[in-house]
Amino acid sequence: MSGSSRDVVHGGRARGVSPAPVPRQLPADVRGFVNRVEEFERLNAVLTGEDGDPRVISVCVIAGTAGVGKTSLALRWAHQIQERFPDGQLYVNLRGYDPGEPVTAYDALHRFLVALGVRAPSVPQDLDAAAALYRSLLAGRRMLVVLDNAAMVSQVRPLLPGSAGCLVVVTSRSRLSILAVRDGAHRLTLGTLPEAEAVALLRAVTAGYRPEDDEAKLTELARLCARLPLALRIAAERAVSYPHMRLDDLIADLRDESALWDALSTGGDEEAGAVWTVFAWSYRALPEQVARLFRLLGLHPGPEFGLYAAAALCGLTPSRTRQLLDSLVGAHLLEQATPGRYQFHDLLRAYAADQVQRDGSSDDRESALRRVLEWYLHTAGAAQSWISPAEDRVRLAPPEEGVRPLTFADYDAAVDWSEREHANLLQVARTATSAGYDELTWQLAAVLANIQPPSAPVADWLEVGRLGLTATERLGDRAAQARLLTEFGIGYVRINRLDDSLESHRRALEIRTELDDRLGQAHSLNLIGLVNLRRRRLDDAARHFERAVVAFREQGSAHWEATTLANLASTHYHAGRLTEAEQAVRRALEMHRFLESRRGEGNALRLLSDVQREQGEVEPALTSAHEAVEIALALRNHRLEGFWLIALGNAQRAAGQFTEALSSYQRSATLHRRLGDRSREALAWYGVGRTYRALDRHAEAADFHRQAAAAHHALGDAWHEALDLDALAEVLVEDPEAARRHRTKALGLLTDYDDPRAVAFRHRIERRITSDD
């Protein structure tokens, strides 16, 4: 899942949502909750009518300038009213005012759906589909949704539930007026803390650490902090750090800093000036190494980072870096999000980014940025060796001195890292582009293609891939260009853009032929064959696979020879040549097992199950399909699981295990819908329809066959649409005229297919139409 686990929290006690509270501690301005009695009364009035009875509203917007404690108030209120929402709470920091990329509505939906129990790889890749699933999961529930730091209405609207029992609380520096106009939102605008509460906050933080300070002096300190909770908290921590320094002296320092700010600034927002002044006051008190790390962290591409990325930035050992980070956390200039991971308040991140441009040398900045980008690249390369070991590795130059990439103990550790760092890795590629590091940019794009978390939308990589492809063109690196074109071809298949996929692979093949890259040509031939197989151009697919098998064998690439043999077996199977299919797939299975390629083994078992089933070997088919699905589960790859579940459902249906078959098909359809693969979702619907037919539940079977036919028609998949229409005709036993129309249409769709299975299928439909006359 992209983003930090700290960015989304869910909780509840009903409907399978496990208890977990909305976070009590987030950035520095949220700690040490303040009363805001008047605002609390106004918020409580939102939920209560004039008669004192609870009422239901949909949206409440809490607006105010930076640092006024919007999040603090919203979360404290959320805890006080949580009993009114027994099904739980959802929270996300939308980072609308962060110096980097804000969290999009889709990213937030992705996180919410996972929190609600949807497996991460199963989240729909389309925004509208994800929003529809989210609304359906919240239907009938009473949940509280907190959307923190929203900058735009477009971040919020897709996250609004359709259920009247849910409440959304939005915090923003903008009034988001359109939500009041179009969505009936109640709005509460916050000002700064009242003077008494600002002083009380200073006293609460410093109590026990300093002699009791004079009320008038605390009031003056609060005024210099513009009575903003964020600034007050940092100022109080500075006072705690110097318990024997008189408050007069601390105030004098802050006044001097304020005067300097006034001299340098062009006027404007008094509150923003106060916050910036407190930041500078605290920053200048830091020891030099701590201050250097603080400003270098302003170069980090993402809002959250780990210890080892920070160590790469400053070029120090992890143990020394941890000490410096602890100092920043103690000064409330940084927050420790989880053990070993840290994040800035967005204002502090902006301040650090400003300081790194003002202080220090340009050489130090450039070296630090280069180190952290290389750290991510080399660590991603180490993850690839576990996640996609069969894919070609990018040849990377040794990392610069001070860069200590991570290594991983096993597959799960590598996948965990890729999921945790997904958002950062995308931003790393953008940063490399902005910095003019073309080689790093394309290398990052190539490596990221092979470590994409199963949950990641294909569109995420396509954006990075475009950056990488443009970089290869600037460099004139034809081999790298062919490599990224190949990744585009693979990505396009996953979202059913088959024409774009074929064009990308053909361009890659042209370049590799020009470069006399025989192994690369073999890869392109195999991938072109796969696109033709998906389009049921079986003769073209077989020719490309046969050429690729020979080329891989000549190059000594046993893994890819076995993989392409399985693809050739699939072509034979779809053409109805079962003997040839079995011979090829058993050879592929033998090779993959020898090579200990679990993914290749699972794919061969999936195909072998289909062959065995059609040959009447039902029990072996069940065994093969079960083994394939178990491998997909072990790989945590729900794209493979969804596809291989269709083979399992087919075998279960052949064995008369209809309940189990329906479960497999429905699970497959759900996975493919959430992955955005409409073609394979429709294949699962076809299986459901065939199973209901076997149960003599013809009306339900007809519904699923209609859905499958409509989907395949929309995709331009004539072969599968014909299968769907023929199956629909079989269950329309009480409407022979409609059945005849569907068979006639199916027959027309089969005109372009001349393989043995298609010929037999066409003859069967013709005989049935004739018998109906």
JSON list of N, CA, C and O in Angstrom, two decimals, residues 297-321:
[
{"chain": "A", "resi": 297, "resn": "LEU", "atom": "N", "xyz": [17.23, 16.70, 5.49]},
{"chain": "A", "resi": 297, "resn": "LEU", "atom": "CA", "xyz": [15.98, 15.96, 5.41]},
{"chain": "A", "resi": 297, "resn": "LEU", "atom": "C", "xyz": [14.95, 16.68, 4.55]},
{"chain": "A", "resi": 297, "resn": "LEU", "atom": "O", "xyz": [14.00, 16.07, 4.05]},
{"chain": "A", "resi": 298, "resn": "GLY", "atom": "N", "xyz": [15.14, 17.99, 4.37]},
{"chain": "A", "resi": 298, "resn": "GLY", "atom": "CA", "xyz": [14.28, 18.74, 3.47]},
{"chain": "A", "resi": 298, "resn": "GLY", "atom": "C", "xyz": [14.45, 18.32, 2.01]},
{"chain": "A", "resi": 298, "resn": "GLY", "atom": "O", "xyz": [13.62, 18.67, 1.16]},
{"chain": "A", "resi": 299, "resn": "LEU", "atom": "N", "xyz": [15.51, 17.57, 1.70]},
{"chain": "A", "resi": 299, "resn": "LEU", "atom": "CA", "xyz": [15.73, 17.06, 0.35]},
{"chain": "A", "resi": 299, "resn": "LEU", "atom": "C", "xyz": [15.04, 15.72, 0.12]},
{"chain": "A", "resi": 299, "resn": "LEU", "atom": "O", "xyz": [14.93, 15.27, -1.02]},
{"chain": "A", "resi": 300, "resn": "HIS", "atom": "N", "xyz": [14.61, 15.06, 1.20]},
{"chain": "A", "resi": 300, "resn": "HIS", "atom": "CA", "xyz": [14.05, 13.72, 1.03]},
{"chain": "A", "resi": 300, "resn": "HIS", "atom": "C", "xyz": [12.81, 13.79, 0.15]},
{"chain": "A", "resi": 300, "resn": "HIS", "atom": "O", "xyz": [11.94, 14.65, 0.36]},
{"chain": "A", "resi": 301, "resn": "PRO", "atom": "N", "xyz": [12.68, 12.89, -0.81]},
{"chain": "A", "resi": 301, "resn": "PRO", "atom": "CA", "xyz": [11.58, 13.00, -1.78]},
{"chain": "A", "resi": 301, "resn": "PRO", "atom": "C", "xyz": [10.18, 12.84, -1.18]},
{"chain": "A", "resi": 301, "resn": "PRO", "atom": "O", "xyz": [9.23, 13.39, -1.73]},
{"chain": "A", "resi": 302, "resn": "GLY", "atom": "N", "xyz": [10.03, 12.08, -0.12]},
{"chain": "A", "resi": 302, "resn": "GLY", "atom": "CA", "xyz": [8.70, 11.81, 0.42]},
{"chain": "A", "resi": 302, "resn": "GLY", "atom": "C", "xyz": [8.52, 12.37, 1.82]},
{"chain": "A", "resi": 302, "resn": "GLY", "atom": "O", "xyz": [9.48, 12.77, 2.48]},
{"chain": "A", "resi": 303, "resn": "PRO", "atom": "N", "xyz": [7.27, 12.36, 2.31]},
{"chain": "A", "resi": 303, "resn": "PRO", "atom": "CA", "xyz": [6.98, 12.94, 3.63]},
{"chain": "A", "resi": 303, "resn": "PRO", "atom": "C", "xyz": [7.43, 12.08, 4.80]},
{"chain": "A", "resi": 303, "resn": "PRO", "atom": "O", "xyz": [7.58, 12.56, 5.91]},
{"chain": "A", "resi": 304, "resn": "GLU", "atom": "N", "xyz": [7.62, 10.79, 4.57]},
{"chain": "A", "resi": 304, "resn": "GLU", "atom": "CA", "xyz": [8.03, 9.87, 5.63]},
{"chain": "A", "resi": 304, "resn": "GLU", "atom": "C", "xyz": [9.27, 9.13, 5.17]},
{"chain": "A", "resi": 304, "resn": "GLU", "atom": "O", "xyz": [9.42, 8.85, 3.98]},
{"chain": "A", "resi": 305, "resn": "PHE", "atom": "N", "xyz": [10.14, 8.78, 6.10]},
{"chain": "A", "resi": 305, "resn": "PHE", "atom": "CA", "xyz": [11.39, 8.13, 5.70]},
{"chain": "A", "resi": 305, "resn": "PHE", "atom": "C", "xyz": [11.87, 7.24, 6.83]},
{"chain": "A", "resi": 305, "resn": "PHE", "atom": "O", "xyz": [11.47, 7.37, 7.99]},
{"chain": "A", "resi": 306, "resn": "GLY", "atom": "N", "xyz": [12.74, 6.31, 6.48]},
{"chain": "A", "resi": 306, "resn": "GLY", "atom": "CA", "xyz": [13.32, 5.40, 7.45]},
{"chain": "A", "resi": 306, "resn": "GLY", "atom": "C", "xyz": [14.69, 5.85, 7.90]},
{"chain": "A", "resi": 306, "resn": "GLY", "atom": "O", "xyz": [15.31, 6.75, 7.31]},
{"chain": "A", "resi": 307, "resn": "LEU", "atom": "N", "xyz": [15.20, 5.19, 8.92]},
{"chain": "A", "resi": 307, "resn": "LEU", "atom": "CA", "xyz": [16.51, 5.51, 9.47]},
{"chain": "A", "resi": 307, "resn": "LEU", "atom": "C", "xyz": [17.60, 5.42, 8.41]},
{"chain": "A", "resi": 307, "resn": "LEU", "atom": "O", "xyz": [18.47, 6.29, 8.30]},
{"chain": "A", "resi": 308, "resn": "TYR", "atom": "N", "xyz": [17.56, 4.36, 7.59]},
{"chain": "A", "resi": 308, "resn": "TYR", "atom": "CA", "xyz": [18.67, 4.13, 6.66]},
{"chain": "A", "resi": 308, "resn": "TYR", "atom": "C", "xyz": [18.66, 5.12, 5.50]},
{"chain": "A", "resi": 308, "resn": "TYR", "atom": "O", "xyz": [19.71, 5.47, 4.97]},
{"chain": "A", "resi": 309, "resn": "ALA", "atom": "N", "xyz": [17.48, 5.58, 5.12]},
{"chain": "A", "resi": 309, "resn": "ALA", "atom": "CA", "xyz": [17.43, 6.64, 4.10]},
{"chain": "A", "resi": 309, "resn": "ALA", "atom": "C", "xyz": [18.00, 7.93, 4.67]},
{"chain": "A", "resi": 309, "resn": "ALA", "atom": "O", "xyz": [18.73, 8.66, 3.97]},
{"chain": "A", "resi": 310, "resn": "ALA", "atom": "N", "xyz": [17.69, 8.22, 5.92]},
{"chain": "A", "resi": 310, "resn": "ALA", "atom": "CA", "xyz": [18.25, 9.42, 6.56]},
{"chain": "A", "resi": 310, "resn": "ALA", "atom": "C", "xyz": [19.76, 9.32, 6.67]},
{"chain": "A", "resi": 310, "resn": "ALA", "atom": "O", "xyz": [20.49, 10.30, 6.46]},
{"chain": "A", "resi": 311, "resn": "ALA", "atom": "N", "xyz": [20.25, 8.11, 6.98]},
{"chain": "A", "resi": 311, "resn": "ALA", "atom": "CA", "xyz": [21.70, 7.91, 7.07]},
{"chain": "A", "resi": 311, "resn": "ALA", "atom": "C", "xyz": [22.37, 8.15, 5.72]},
{"chain": "A", "resi": 311, "resn": "ALA", "atom": "O", "xyz": [23.46, 8.72, 5.64]},
{"chain": "A", "resi": 312, "resn": "ALA", "atom": "N", "xyz": [21.70, 7.73, 4.64]},
{"chain": "A", "resi": 312, "resn": "ALA", "atom": "CA", "xyz": [22.26, 7.98, 3.31]},
{"chain": "A", "resi": 312, "resn": "ALA", "atom": "C", "xyz": [22.30, 9.47, 3.01]},
{"chain": "A", "resi": 312, "resn": "ALA", "atom": "O", "xyz": [23.27, 9.98, 2.44]},
{"chain": "A", "resi": 313, "resn": "LEU", "atom": "N", "xyz": [21.26, 10.20, 3.41]},
{"chain": "A", "resi": 313, "resn": "LEU", "atom": "CA", "xyz": [21.25, 11.65, 3.18]},
{"chain": "A", "resi": 313, "resn": "LEU", "atom": "C", "xyz": [22.43, 12.34, 3.82]},
{"chain": "A", "resi": 313, "resn": "LEU", "atom": "O", "xyz": [23.09, 13.17, 3.21]},
{"chain": "A", "resi": 314, "resn": "CYS", "atom": "N", "xyz": [22.68, 12.01, 5.08]},
{"chain": "A", "resi": 314, "resn": "CYS", "atom": "CA", "xyz": [23.75, 12.75, 5.79]},
{"chain": "A", "resi": 314, "resn": "CYS", "atom": "C", "xyz": [25.10, 12.08, 5.67]},
{"chain": "A", "resi": 314, "resn": "CYS", "atom": "O", "xyz": [26.12, 12.65, 6.11]},
{"chain": "A", "resi": 315, "resn": "GLY", "atom": "N", "xyz": [25.15, 10.86, 5.11]},
{"chain": "A", "resi": 315, "resn": "GLY", "atom": "CA", "xyz": [26.42, 10.19, 4.91]},
{"chain": "A", "resi": 315, "resn": "GLY", "atom": "C", "xyz": [27.06, 9.71, 6.19]},
{"chain": "A", "resi": 315, "resn": "GLY", "atom": "O", "xyz": [28.29, 9.53, 6.25]},
{"chain": "A", "resi": 316, "resn": "LEU", "atom": "N", "xyz": [26.26, 9.46, 7.22]},
{"chain": "A", "resi": 316, "resn": "LEU", "atom": "CA", "xyz": [26.77, 8.98, 8.51]},
{"chain": "A", "resi": 316, "resn": "LEU", "atom": "C", "xyz": [26.30, 7.56, 8.76]},
{"chain": "A", "resi": 316, "resn": "LEU", "atom": "O", "xyz": [25.46, 7.02, 8.04]},
{"chain": "A", "resi": 317, "resn": "THR", "atom": "N", "xyz": [26.84, 6.93, 9.80]},
{"chain": "A", "resi": 317, "resn": "THR", "atom": "CA", "xyz": [26.41, 5.58, 10.14]},
{"chain": "A", "resi": 317, "resn": "THR", "atom": "C", "xyz": [24.98, 5.60, 10.67]},
{"chain": "A", "resi": 317, "resn": "THR", "atom": "O", "xyz": [24.52, 6.62, 11.21]},
{"chain": "A", "resi": 318, "resn": "PRO", "atom": "N", "xyz": [24.26, 4.49, 10.55]},
{"chain": "A", "resi": 318, "resn": "PRO", "atom": "CA", "xyz": [22.90, 4.45, 11.09]},
{"chain": "A", "resi": 318, "resn": "PRO", "atom": "C", "xyz": [22.83, 4.76, 12.58]},
{"chain": "A", "resi": 318, "resn": "PRO", "atom": "O", "xyz": [21.91, 5.44, 13.03]},
{"chain": "A", "resi": 319, "resn": "SER", "atom": "N", "xyz": [23.81, 4.28, 13.35]},
{"chain": "A", "resi": 319, "resn": "SER", "atom": "CA", "xyz": [23.75, 4.52, 14.79]},
{"chain": "A", "resi": 319, "resn": "SER", "atom": "C", "xyz": [23.91, 6.00, 15.12]},
{"chain": "A", "resi": 319, "resn": "SER", "atom": "O", "xyz": [23.20, 6.55, 15.97]},
{"chain": "A", "resi": 320, "resn": "ARG", "atom": "N", "xyz": [24.83, 6.69, 14.43]},
{"chain": "A", "resi": 320, "resn": "ARG", "atom": "CA", "xyz": [25.00, 8.12, 14.66]},
{"chain": "A", "resi": 320, "resn": "ARG", "atom": "C", "xyz": [23.78, 8.89, 14.15]},
{"chain": "A", "resi": 320, "resn": "ARG", "atom": "O", "xyz": [23.30, 9.83, 14.81]},
{"chain": "A", "resi": 321, "resn": "THR", "atom": "N", "xyz": [23.26, 8.47, 13.01]},
{"chain": "A", "resi": 321, "resn": "THR", "atom": "CA", "xyz": [22.07, 9.14, 12.47]},
{"chain": "A", "resi": 321, "resn": "THR", "atom": "C", "xyz": [20.89, 9.00, 13.42]},
{"chain": "A", "resi": 321, "resn": "THR", "atom": "O", "xyz": [20.12, 9.95, 13.60]}
]
